[in-house]
Amino acid sequence: MTSPTNRLAVVGAGPAGLAAALTAAHHNIAVTLIDSAPQPGGQFYRQPAAALGARRPQALHHAWRTWARLRDRLDAHVAAGRIRHLPGRHVWFVELLDRGFILRTLTADDEPEVFAADAVLLATGAYEKVLPFPGWTLPGVVTAGGAQAMLKGGLVLPGRMAVVAGSGPLLLPVATGLAAAGARLAALIEAADPRAYGRHARTLAAHPGKLAEAAGYAGRLLRHRVPVLTRHTVVAAHGTDRVEAVTVAALDADGRARPKTERRIACDTLAVGHGLLPHTDLAGALGCRTDPARVVVDAQQRTDVPGVWAAGEAAGVGGAALALAEGEIAGRSVVAHLTGERPRIRSTAATSRTALRKFAAALDAVHTPPAHWAEQVADDTLVCRCEDVTAGAVRHAVTELGAADLRTVKLLTRAGMGWCQGRVCGPGVAGVAGCPPETVRRPFARPVPLSVLARTPSPTEGRQE
Amino acid sequence: MIRRNPQDRPPNLPLDRAQDRPLDLVRARPGPSFTVTVDGRPVDALEGQSVAAVLWSAGTVAWRVTRDGRPRGAFCGIGVCFDCLITVNDRPNRRACLVAAASGDVIRTQRGEGHDDLAH
Ligand SMILES: Cc1cc2nc3c(=O)[nH]c(=O)nc-3n(C[C@H](O)[C@H](O)[C@H](O)COP(=O)(O)OP(=O)(O)OC[C@H]3O[C@@H](n4cnc5c(N)ncnc54)[C@H](O)[C@@H]3O)c2cc1C
Ligand code: FES
């Protein structure tokens, strides 16, 4: 059964999806806002469940006033019937019909539902990239964003003594969040060289707000007496049933671990990340162009498939402020498309999008993983966590079996064929194999029970509905 | 803020209330705790927490064993990695980081990650 056509369907209730939904609803477009999380907010504004009774949730957040405004406007539009907010539903497939779209969703209990729309905005955000190292599968080793998400959403910590490591701007809020919540921070290990910021001084200076935010994090790290090691990397995590310590080493100018600089740091938690990767599966299945790892959009956030927009980190990683600007622009473009009017993109939103993209590009250039990280991955280290495929097996596929691309490596080793469909191991396998990363086309955005697929009409049947 | 009775805790857990600190930070006033069982052992849970959050606050970070016998728990925390698979009320392969805990849940740690019945 298909529900009555709602004009705009927004997938994802993070900053980008919320900004777009609010903009469209403000212009009298009926919006269906579908999000897999139980609460709106996405990653940046992830909220604890109401039942946890947090009276001061802002203690774990930044830019809370912006969130409070978004939430109040969302509540008002929902009350007025202009936005239908559907939390707890994962869109696994968006189907293009002759006119309009069908969105197929599953609840947390795998209950299927179907929604129709005239236009679709993909605001699915990103997930974390983690490059493999010996010991990275030990319990207590978690992604940096994952530690943050469990803290903001569930008000829990994985342990008491944490090391935060990897590279990228996410490590700072994660470290300060864990410390504020009562974890002791044994160290913050960042692969980048802060002196590299000098090369981007002009871009950075154009964002006094962002610099103040960074300074705020630095101040909090000092206050919590967190030792910070830059141009360092975790070369191994140790333990049997859970992580008990990590070995870190300094990096040389080429990005190799320097011999004799290794030191062991005791911890029961390692929160690690090497940047973010956009969720592009729905766009890929719709036939939208992706550039290898983000949805390609034009100045109005339109994809190359008519009726489909993308905004926020799905269209390129750049943080919450950029996601808000892109969401607003996308919302206005959708309004123009559905009403036949000229798009009225606010020049302030366009200007801030340009500036924030430049800022994101500068951060991205500074925060690169160590150039030779793959050399530290011992042969017996798992690279594919789902299928238990070791680095040695991947290397064997390349050097002995002649695999020259990732597809062949996957067929020969099963790396990337498990539950996560290569989302977690993709960059690791590519690095260890020495192959360039490839765009992976996944038919669905999450595993779907066969019982649901069996009841799903094929796209042609769908068109006849 | 007191939500657990220290005497109720499994004896191997320290009593320094470390797991209450995030709740204190946001001045949480959760509802009364309820009990779930994990491999038959009673564990305190709060309404609004995922199964993974319940396990973390009980000091447990490992609850699955891979086919070759290695322990795993939550990794990505947002439903992407499938490392956190667990059996809840006889349904295997649930993502602990996404499933909300409910009173009386019978939670069992699981071995492997049976692929039956799913298409990717
Ligand atoms: C785990 C994690 C934690 C992070 N924590 C921070 C932080 O603390 N501070 C910080 O500055 N930045 C953080 N970030 C960076 C964050 O991505 C951006 O700050 C910002 O949230 C991006 O906004 P967005 O709207 O593009 O996407 P998001 O905020 O990621 O929102 C996307 C939403 O879409 C939903 N979704 C995705 N796919 C589907 C689907 N198929 N069907 C239905 N719903 C779907 C997601 O559940 C999510 O709610 C984090 C990133 C990650 C991955
Ligand atoms: S921790 Fe990754 S899916 Fe649950």
XYZ file of C-alpha atoms and ligand atoms in Angstrom:
642
model
C 0.000 0.000 0.000
C 1.265 3.416 -0.925
C 0.417 6.381 1.283
C -0.904 9.547 -0.404
C 1.805 11.439 -2.246
C 3.691 13.853 -0.012
C 5.568 16.266 -2.082
C 9.100 16.314 -0.657
C 10.681 13.345 1.063
C 13.819 14.159 3.056
C 16.038 11.225 4.027
C 18.010 12.083 7.167
C 17.132 14.444 10.032
C 20.627 15.786 10.671
C 21.525 19.461 10.194
C 21.218 19.247 6.373
C 17.912 17.375 6.282
C 16.379 19.554 8.999
C 17.408 22.810 7.311
C 15.934 21.619 4.011
C 12.722 20.307 5.579
C 12.158 23.550 7.518
C 12.828 25.701 4.444
C 10.433 23.683 2.285
C 7.728 23.524 4.961
C 8.016 27.280 5.483
C 7.057 27.631 1.800
C 4.056 25.333 2.196
C 5.556 22.198 0.741
C 4.328 19.027 2.438
C 7.434 17.318 3.797
C 7.979 13.736 4.891
C 11.138 13.597 6.999
C 12.412 10.040 7.347
C 15.309 9.242 9.676
C 16.728 6.014 11.005
C 17.508 7.502 14.421
C 14.872 7.609 17.169
C 15.444 11.363 17.717
C 16.042 14.165 15.190
C 19.456 15.861 15.111
C 21.705 13.550 13.094
C 25.259 12.994 14.282
C 26.116 16.523 15.363
C 22.903 17.113 17.324
C 22.359 13.526 18.458
C 19.995 13.561 21.456
C 19.476 11.179 24.353
C 16.051 9.512 24.423
C 13.444 11.565 26.260
C 13.048 8.720 28.787
C 16.587 9.382 30.045
C 15.332 12.729 31.351
C 18.422 14.805 30.497
C 17.786 18.252 31.920
C 21.034 19.707 30.575
C 21.777 17.826 27.313
C 23.685 20.883 26.057
C 26.560 19.891 28.366
C 27.566 17.448 25.605
C 26.944 19.836 22.706
C 28.133 22.863 20.791
C 26.029 25.478 19.036
C 23.071 24.497 21.210
C 21.134 27.707 20.439
C 21.092 26.759 16.755
C 19.764 23.327 17.680
C 17.090 24.768 19.982
C 15.832 26.948 17.108
C 15.818 24.022 14.662
C 13.964 21.824 17.152
C 11.348 24.478 17.956
C 10.683 25.130 14.269
C 10.463 21.384 13.610
C 7.958 20.980 16.447
C 5.860 23.868 15.096
C 5.777 22.477 11.546
C 4.970 18.993 12.802
C 2.130 20.396 14.937
C 0.804 22.322 11.921
C 0.913 19.182 9.789
C 3.429 20.593 7.317
C 6.168 18.130 8.268
C 5.521 14.471 8.906
C 8.525 13.312 10.972
C 9.064 9.558 10.755
C 11.924 8.529 13.064
C 13.187 4.976 13.478
C 12.930 4.123 9.762
C 15.808 3.275 7.500
C 15.281 3.985 3.806
C 16.793 0.999 2.020
C 15.771 1.879 -1.517
C 14.443 4.858 -3.463
C 12.707 3.919 -6.670
C 12.390 6.282 -9.600
C 8.953 6.099 -11.243
C 7.759 7.786 -14.449
C 6.423 10.501 -12.170
C 7.843 10.787 -8.705
C 9.474 8.352 -6.327
C 8.754 5.496 -3.981
C 10.790 5.247 -0.767
C 11.050 1.837 0.849
C 11.796 1.764 4.574
C 12.338 -0.722 7.369
C 11.753 -0.076 11.058
C 14.215 -1.301 13.690
C 12.036 -4.446 13.881
C 12.286 -4.936 10.097
C 8.691 -3.844 9.462
C 8.522 -2.634 5.846
C 6.752 0.612 4.861
C 6.444 2.536 1.612
C 6.182 6.292 1.011
C 5.615 8.247 -2.200
C 7.079 11.659 -3.089
C 7.456 14.092 -5.985
C 10.981 15.099 -4.982
C 13.653 13.507 -2.805
C 16.450 15.082 -0.801
C 19.242 12.763 0.313
C 20.722 14.120 3.565
C 22.131 10.842 4.816
C 25.373 12.200 6.269
C 28.561 10.227 6.706
C 30.176 7.443 8.702
C 33.660 7.072 10.020
C 36.703 5.804 8.190
C 39.105 3.707 10.262
C 42.298 2.316 8.781
C 43.365 -1.072 10.161
C 46.266 -1.674 12.552
C 47.214 -4.671 14.681
C 44.657 -4.990 17.488
C 41.963 -2.768 15.979
C 39.334 -5.510 16.337
C 39.746 -5.765 20.121
C 36.666 -4.841 22.161
C 37.158 -1.376 23.624
C 38.556 -0.126 20.314
C 35.724 1.991 18.902
C 35.391 4.657 16.264
C 35.836 8.183 17.601
C 32.423 9.227 16.305
C 30.925 6.018 17.668
C 32.160 6.800 21.181
C 30.646 10.265 20.784
C 27.353 8.891 19.428
C 27.011 6.382 22.281
C 27.795 9.148 24.759
C 25.407 11.746 23.304
C 22.628 9.240 22.632
C 22.976 6.663 25.419
C 24.879 8.666 28.063
C 27.465 5.910 28.420
C 31.231 5.493 28.187
C 33.077 2.401 26.959
C 35.669 2.633 29.746
C 37.495 4.933 32.134
C 40.888 5.493 30.573
C 40.744 6.479 26.925
C 43.167 7.208 24.125
C 41.678 9.226 21.251
C 43.662 8.780 18.051
C 43.767 9.085 14.290
C 43.410 12.266 12.341
C 40.840 14.955 11.736
C 38.759 17.663 13.332
C 36.363 15.155 14.925
C 38.993 14.008 17.443
C 38.816 17.277 19.416
C 35.095 17.246 20.283
C 35.308 13.512 20.971
C 38.221 13.923 23.388
C 36.620 16.850 25.218
C 33.249 15.043 25.295
C 34.723 11.889 26.835
C 36.701 13.932 29.364
C 33.697 16.041 30.371
C 31.675 12.849 30.857
C 34.214 11.493 33.336
C 36.659 9.414 31.287
C 40.338 9.984 31.918
C 42.160 10.832 28.716
C 45.532 9.092 28.588
C 46.435 10.841 25.316
C 45.173 12.489 22.156
C 47.212 11.182 19.207
C 46.925 13.177 15.960
C 48.800 12.147 12.812
C 48.761 15.619 11.283
C 51.414 18.246 11.854
C 49.748 21.394 13.188
C 52.388 23.449 11.391
C 50.651 22.414 8.166
C 47.889 24.833 9.145
C 50.328 27.606 8.262
C 49.886 26.824 4.572
C 46.171 27.535 4.920
C 46.431 30.563 7.193
C 44.318 32.803 4.949
C 41.452 30.324 4.654
C 41.504 29.621 8.360
C 41.692 33.284 9.353
C 38.494 33.878 7.371
C 36.654 31.776 9.978
C 37.161 33.445 13.345
C 34.186 31.503 14.738
C 35.754 28.177 13.810
C 39.103 29.220 15.254
C 37.402 30.223 18.488
C 35.715 26.801 18.566
C 39.083 25.072 18.074
C 40.643 27.264 20.762
C 37.766 26.324 23.063
C 38.516 22.622 22.551
C 42.235 23.232 23.113
C 41.429 25.056 26.358
C 39.276 22.192 27.580
C 41.998 19.661 26.716
C 44.432 21.695 28.793
C 41.993 21.910 31.656
C 41.539 18.151 31.634
C 45.357 17.827 31.354
C 45.114 15.697 28.228
C 48.568 14.970 26.785
C 48.458 15.782 23.071
C 50.908 14.135 20.676
C 50.834 15.462 17.112
C 52.616 13.720 14.206
C 52.102 10.492 16.103
C 50.167 7.379 15.273
C 48.899 4.258 17.005
C 50.910 1.340 15.631
C 49.151 -1.368 17.639
C 46.496 -2.022 20.265
C 47.196 -4.762 22.825
C 45.006 -7.047 24.917
C 43.216 -10.379 24.783
C 39.582 -9.907 25.796
C 39.653 -6.135 25.466
C 42.166 -3.403 24.780
C 44.618 -2.902 27.641
C 47.208 -0.621 26.041
C 48.279 0.938 22.771
C 51.718 1.477 21.287
C 52.180 4.872 19.668
C 55.103 6.134 17.597
C 56.246 9.439 16.140
C 55.932 9.894 12.388
C 58.808 10.997 10.178
C 58.486 13.553 7.383
C 57.401 10.809 4.944
C 54.646 9.556 7.231
C 56.417 6.425 8.471
C 56.592 5.411 12.129
C 60.046 6.460 13.368
C 62.043 3.580 14.821
C 62.780 3.780 18.557
C 60.070 6.370 19.222
C 57.549 3.768 20.280
C 55.916 4.022 23.653
C 53.188 2.075 25.346
C 50.175 3.801 26.881
C 47.809 1.903 29.169
C 44.098 2.400 28.437
C 40.818 0.479 28.386
C 39.372 2.428 25.459
C 40.761 3.513 22.115
C 38.529 5.896 20.138
C 40.012 6.080 16.671
C 39.107 7.656 13.326
C 40.722 8.844 10.119
C 38.009 11.064 8.698
C 34.498 10.531 7.381
C 32.973 8.866 4.320
C 29.636 10.003 2.849
C 26.650 7.636 2.694
C 26.005 7.462 -1.062
C 24.147 4.152 -1.499
C 20.671 5.557 -2.126
C 22.074 8.047 -4.639
C 24.100 5.353 -6.380
C 21.097 3.039 -6.712
C 19.083 5.946 -8.181
C 21.799 6.411 -10.780
C 23.094 9.749 -9.428
C 26.686 10.543 -10.278
C 29.070 10.006 -7.376
C 32.651 11.191 -7.332
C 34.205 8.380 -5.952
C 32.843 8.887 -2.483
C 30.316 11.732 -2.504
C 27.147 12.593 -4.372
C 27.888 15.162 -7.090
C 25.604 18.220 -6.915
C 25.268 21.547 -8.741
C 25.029 25.045 -7.232
C 21.432 24.317 -6.165
C 22.399 20.976 -4.569
C 20.662 19.099 -7.422
C 22.039 15.713 -8.428
C 22.090 14.798 -12.103
C 18.862 12.780 -11.650
C 15.897 15.183 -11.973
C 13.885 15.397 -8.761
C 16.759 14.247 -6.536
C 18.769 16.643 -4.353
C 21.646 15.938 -1.953
C 22.896 18.124 0.906
C 25.203 17.899 3.886
C 27.924 15.308 4.236
C 26.309 12.943 1.697
C 27.491 15.516 -0.846
C 30.944 15.973 0.734
C 32.267 16.061 4.279
C 32.408 19.525 5.835
C 30.716 19.621 9.240
C 27.407 20.771 10.630
C 27.517 24.464 9.637
C 28.110 23.557 5.988
C 25.346 20.938 6.183
C 22.927 23.618 7.430
C 23.827 26.000 4.586
C 23.526 23.271 1.946
C 20.241 22.060 3.380
C 18.733 25.519 3.202
C 19.872 25.976 -0.397
C 18.510 22.570 -1.373
C 15.199 23.369 0.327
C 14.807 26.580 -1.648
C 15.699 24.846 -4.883
C 13.074 22.144 -4.212
C 10.461 24.829 -3.498
C 11.217 26.471 -6.846
C 11.039 23.133 -8.646
C 7.711 22.130 -7.110
C 6.034 25.542 -7.417
C 7.455 26.532 -10.784
C 8.890 29.742 -9.350
C 12.410 31.054 -9.727
C 14.758 29.721 -7.022
C 15.427 32.338 -4.358
C 18.723 31.236 -2.881
C 19.842 33.620 -0.153
C 23.236 35.015 -1.032
C 24.331 34.643 2.603
C 23.738 30.881 2.439
C 25.629 30.607 -0.846
C 28.526 32.707 0.488
C 28.796 30.728 3.671
C 28.660 27.462 1.697
C 31.595 28.600 -0.462
C 33.641 29.697 2.546
C 32.864 26.583 4.593
C 33.749 24.279 1.698
C 37.114 26.020 1.406
C 37.612 25.633 5.124
C 36.726 21.922 4.932
C 39.159 21.441 2.050
C 41.940 23.083 4.101
C 41.232 20.797 7.081
C 41.155 17.816 4.766
C 44.547 18.738 3.323
C 46.080 19.013 6.800
C 44.488 15.924 8.353
C 45.678 13.109 6.134
C 46.404 9.659 7.554
C 50.114 8.740 7.712
C 51.220 8.167 4.121
C 52.677 4.717 4.813
C 50.093 3.425 7.286
C 49.612 0.216 5.280
C 53.213 -0.843 6.028
C 52.325 -1.124 9.725
C 49.539 -3.578 9.042
C 51.060 -6.968 9.871
C 50.056 -9.950 7.729
C 47.988 -11.488 10.515
C 45.968 -8.289 11.109
C 42.338 -8.553 10.021
C 41.451 -5.949 7.423
C 37.891 -7.137 6.777
C 36.231 -7.406 10.187
C 33.077 -9.142 8.919
C 34.668 -11.949 6.914
C 37.861 -12.293 8.999
C 40.144 -11.571 6.039
C 43.757 -10.812 6.969
C 46.122 -8.309 5.387
C 48.248 -11.310 4.400
C 45.368 -12.796 2.395
C 44.831 -9.493 0.579
C 48.553 -9.196 -0.187
C 48.612 -12.803 -1.391
C 45.714 -12.056 -3.766
C 47.700 -9.182 -5.259
C 51.233 -10.579 -5.376
C 50.583 -14.305 -5.935
C 47.192 -14.416 -7.623
C 47.631 -11.304 -9.730
C 44.599 -9.314 -8.559
C 44.995 -5.802 -9.976
C 41.779 -4.156 -8.792
C 39.551 -4.212 -5.733
C 36.772 -6.218 -7.366
C 39.170 -9.075 -7.990
C 40.658 -8.803 -4.495
C 37.129 -9.038 -3.110
C 36.244 -12.079 -5.216
C 39.451 -13.864 -4.249
C 39.430 -13.054 -0.521
C 35.770 -12.268 0.393
C 36.975 -8.942 1.838
C 33.979 -6.592 1.738
C 31.374 -9.330 1.226
C 30.072 -9.461 4.803
C 27.345 -7.653 6.689
C 28.787 -4.155 6.334
C 29.250 -4.613 2.585
C 32.736 -3.171 2.611
C 31.784 0.144 4.221
C 34.249 -0.413 7.064
C 37.040 -2.302 5.286
C 36.929 -0.526 1.906
C 39.720 2.024 2.506
C 41.800 -0.495 4.481
C 41.656 -3.184 1.794
C 42.447 -0.616 -0.914
C 45.492 0.622 1.002
C 46.851 -2.825 1.833
C 46.252 -4.050 -1.732
C 47.777 -0.876 -3.162
C 44.754 -0.401 -5.443
C 42.963 2.910 -5.951
C 39.643 3.142 -4.062
C 36.650 2.372 -6.276
C 33.071 3.514 -6.168
C 31.098 0.611 -4.760
C 27.531 0.337 -6.024
C 25.362 -1.316 -3.418
C 21.841 -2.178 -4.522
C 20.348 -1.357 -1.102
C 21.332 1.007 1.708
C 21.150 -1.779 4.307
C 20.672 -5.565 4.381
C 17.038 -6.430 3.683
C 15.284 -9.594 4.894
C 14.456 -11.896 1.997
C 10.849 -12.030 3.256
C 10.626 -8.258 2.584
C 12.274 -8.496 -0.832
C 9.903 -11.283 -1.841
C 6.938 -8.983 -1.177
C 8.514 -6.026 -3.023
C 7.334 -5.523 -6.601
C 10.112 -5.155 -9.153
C 10.694 -1.600 -10.431
C 8.623 -2.280 -13.568
C 5.675 -3.502 -11.535
C 6.134 -0.457 -9.318
C 5.795 1.776 -12.344
C 2.391 0.325 -13.136
C 1.027 1.108 -9.661
C 21.721 11.217 41.310
C 21.311 7.624 42.361
C 19.884 5.126 39.973
C 21.471 1.854 40.928
C 21.636 0.219 44.244
C 25.320 -0.699 44.749
C 24.321 -4.001 46.353
C 22.592 -5.014 43.119
C 25.754 -4.848 41.090
C 27.592 -7.919 39.923
C 30.502 -8.266 42.361
C 33.214 -7.704 39.728
C 32.188 -4.105 39.059
C 33.922 -1.251 40.880
C 31.580 0.904 42.917
C 32.902 4.345 42.005
C 29.805 5.252 39.975
C 31.961 5.931 36.916
C 29.113 4.871 34.665
C 26.814 7.446 36.238
C 29.016 10.403 35.347
C 27.626 11.038 31.848
C 24.137 10.975 33.391
C 25.258 13.435 36.058
C 26.836 15.714 33.450
C 23.521 16.242 31.662
C 21.594 16.171 34.972
C 19.591 13.175 33.811
C 16.568 12.010 35.744
C 15.927 8.665 34.101
C 12.952 6.523 34.987
C 13.433 3.649 37.423
C 15.888 1.059 36.172
C 14.601 -2.305 35.030
C 16.229 -5.679 34.540
C 17.236 -7.521 31.413
C 19.185 -10.761 31.362
C 22.438 -11.209 29.497
C 23.233 -14.920 29.121
C 21.012 -15.479 32.132
C 22.705 -12.877 34.349
C 20.491 -9.962 35.472
C 21.698 -6.530 34.340
C 20.267 -3.087 35.174
C 18.952 -1.063 32.245
C 17.375 2.348 31.731
C 14.512 3.113 29.403
C 15.861 4.989 26.385
C 19.191 3.166 26.233
C 20.217 0.832 23.449
C 21.249 -2.713 24.295
C 24.866 -1.674 23.625
C 24.535 1.262 26.042
C 23.136 -1.078 28.708
C 26.069 -3.448 28.233
C 28.626 -0.626 28.328
C 27.200 0.758 31.558
C 27.438 -2.738 33.038
C 31.145 -2.696 32.153
C 30.792 -5.150 29.244
C 32.384 -4.264 25.900
C 32.551 -7.732 24.295
C 29.429 -9.770 23.479
C 30.016 -11.610 20.246
C 32.610 -14.177 19.223
C 33.609 -14.374 15.586
C 33.724 -17.691 13.753
C 37.402 -17.970 14.633
C 36.691 -17.295 18.297
C 37.694 -13.648 18.697
C 35.635 -11.306 20.903
C 33.793 -8.283 19.496
C 31.459 -5.572 20.725
C 30.313 -2.179 19.427
C 32.657 -0.463 16.986
C 30.940 2.237 14.880
C 28.110 2.943 17.344
C 25.746 4.027 14.529
C 24.548 0.861 12.802
C 27.122 0.687 9.996
C 29.662 -1.992 10.972
C 27.514 -4.915 12.257
C 30.231 -5.824 14.778
C 27.764 -5.488 17.652
C 25.389 -8.303 16.590
C 23.523 -9.922 19.456
C 20.498 -12.147 20.053
C 17.540 -10.377 21.678
C 14.458 -12.396 22.661
C 15.531 -15.246 20.374
C 16.072 -13.007 17.341
C 19.743 -13.284 16.319
C 21.808 -10.675 14.470
C 20.276 -7.556 16.012
C 22.526 -4.512 16.089
C 22.979 -3.816 19.799
C 23.806 -0.166 19.092
C 20.370 0.380 17.501
C 17.974 -1.884 19.424
C 16.354 -0.217 22.429
C 16.456 -2.270 25.614
C 13.081 -3.187 27.105
C 12.158 -4.581 30.478
C 12.557 -8.344 30.649
C 14.590 -8.636 27.454
C 16.392 -11.951 27.201
C 19.738 -11.064 25.632
C 22.193 -13.678 24.520
C 25.702 -13.175 23.230
C 26.216 -14.849 19.887
C 28.815 -16.699 17.910
C 29.456 -15.902 14.279
C 27.059 -13.815 12.231
C 24.636 -16.145 10.434
C 23.952 -14.761 6.999
C 20.726 -16.685 6.508
C 17.625 -14.846 5.416
C 19.197 -11.568 4.266
C 20.106 -10.029 0.935
C 22.492 -7.117 0.649
C 29.398 8.837 14.380
C 29.638 10.299 14.103
C 29.692 11.221 15.152
C 29.923 12.569 14.891
N 30.003 13.431 15.954
C 30.312 14.731 15.718
C 30.500 15.644 16.797
O 30.350 15.261 17.958
N 30.859 16.920 16.523
C 31.025 17.339 15.239
O 31.355 18.508 15.026
N 30.825 16.532 14.199
C 30.478 15.229 14.405
N 30.329 14.377 13.346
C 30.396 14.922 11.996
C 28.957 15.062 11.454
O 28.885 14.148 10.395
C 28.595 16.470 11.018
O 28.921 17.362 12.040
C 27.087 16.695 10.718
O 26.286 15.974 11.620
C 26.707 16.339 9.296
O 25.358 16.695 9.078
P 24.463 15.967 7.986
O 23.109 16.572 8.099
O 25.132 16.005 6.674
O 24.425 14.425 8.394
P 24.129 13.669 9.773
O 24.162 14.581 10.911
O 25.006 12.497 9.756
O 22.613 13.178 9.601
C 22.245 12.158 8.721
C 21.028 11.443 9.268
O 20.528 10.577 8.267
C 20.217 9.328 8.814
N 20.315 8.353 7.726
C 21.416 7.987 7.011
N 21.100 7.088 6.070
C 19.756 6.886 6.183
C 18.819 6.070 5.490
N 19.203 5.303 4.454
N 17.519 6.087 5.891
C 17.110 6.871 6.919
N 17.954 7.677 7.609
C 19.256 7.679 7.241
C 21.239 9.157 9.920
O 20.778 8.251 10.897
C 21.341 10.575 10.468
O 20.379 10.805 11.464
C 30.108 13.009 13.568
C 30.043 12.088 12.518
C 29.813 10.749 12.765
C 29.783 9.766 11.612
S 28.442 -0.832 16.548
Fe 28.518 -0.787 14.386
S 26.585 -1.598 13.879
Fe 26.462 -1.481 16.011
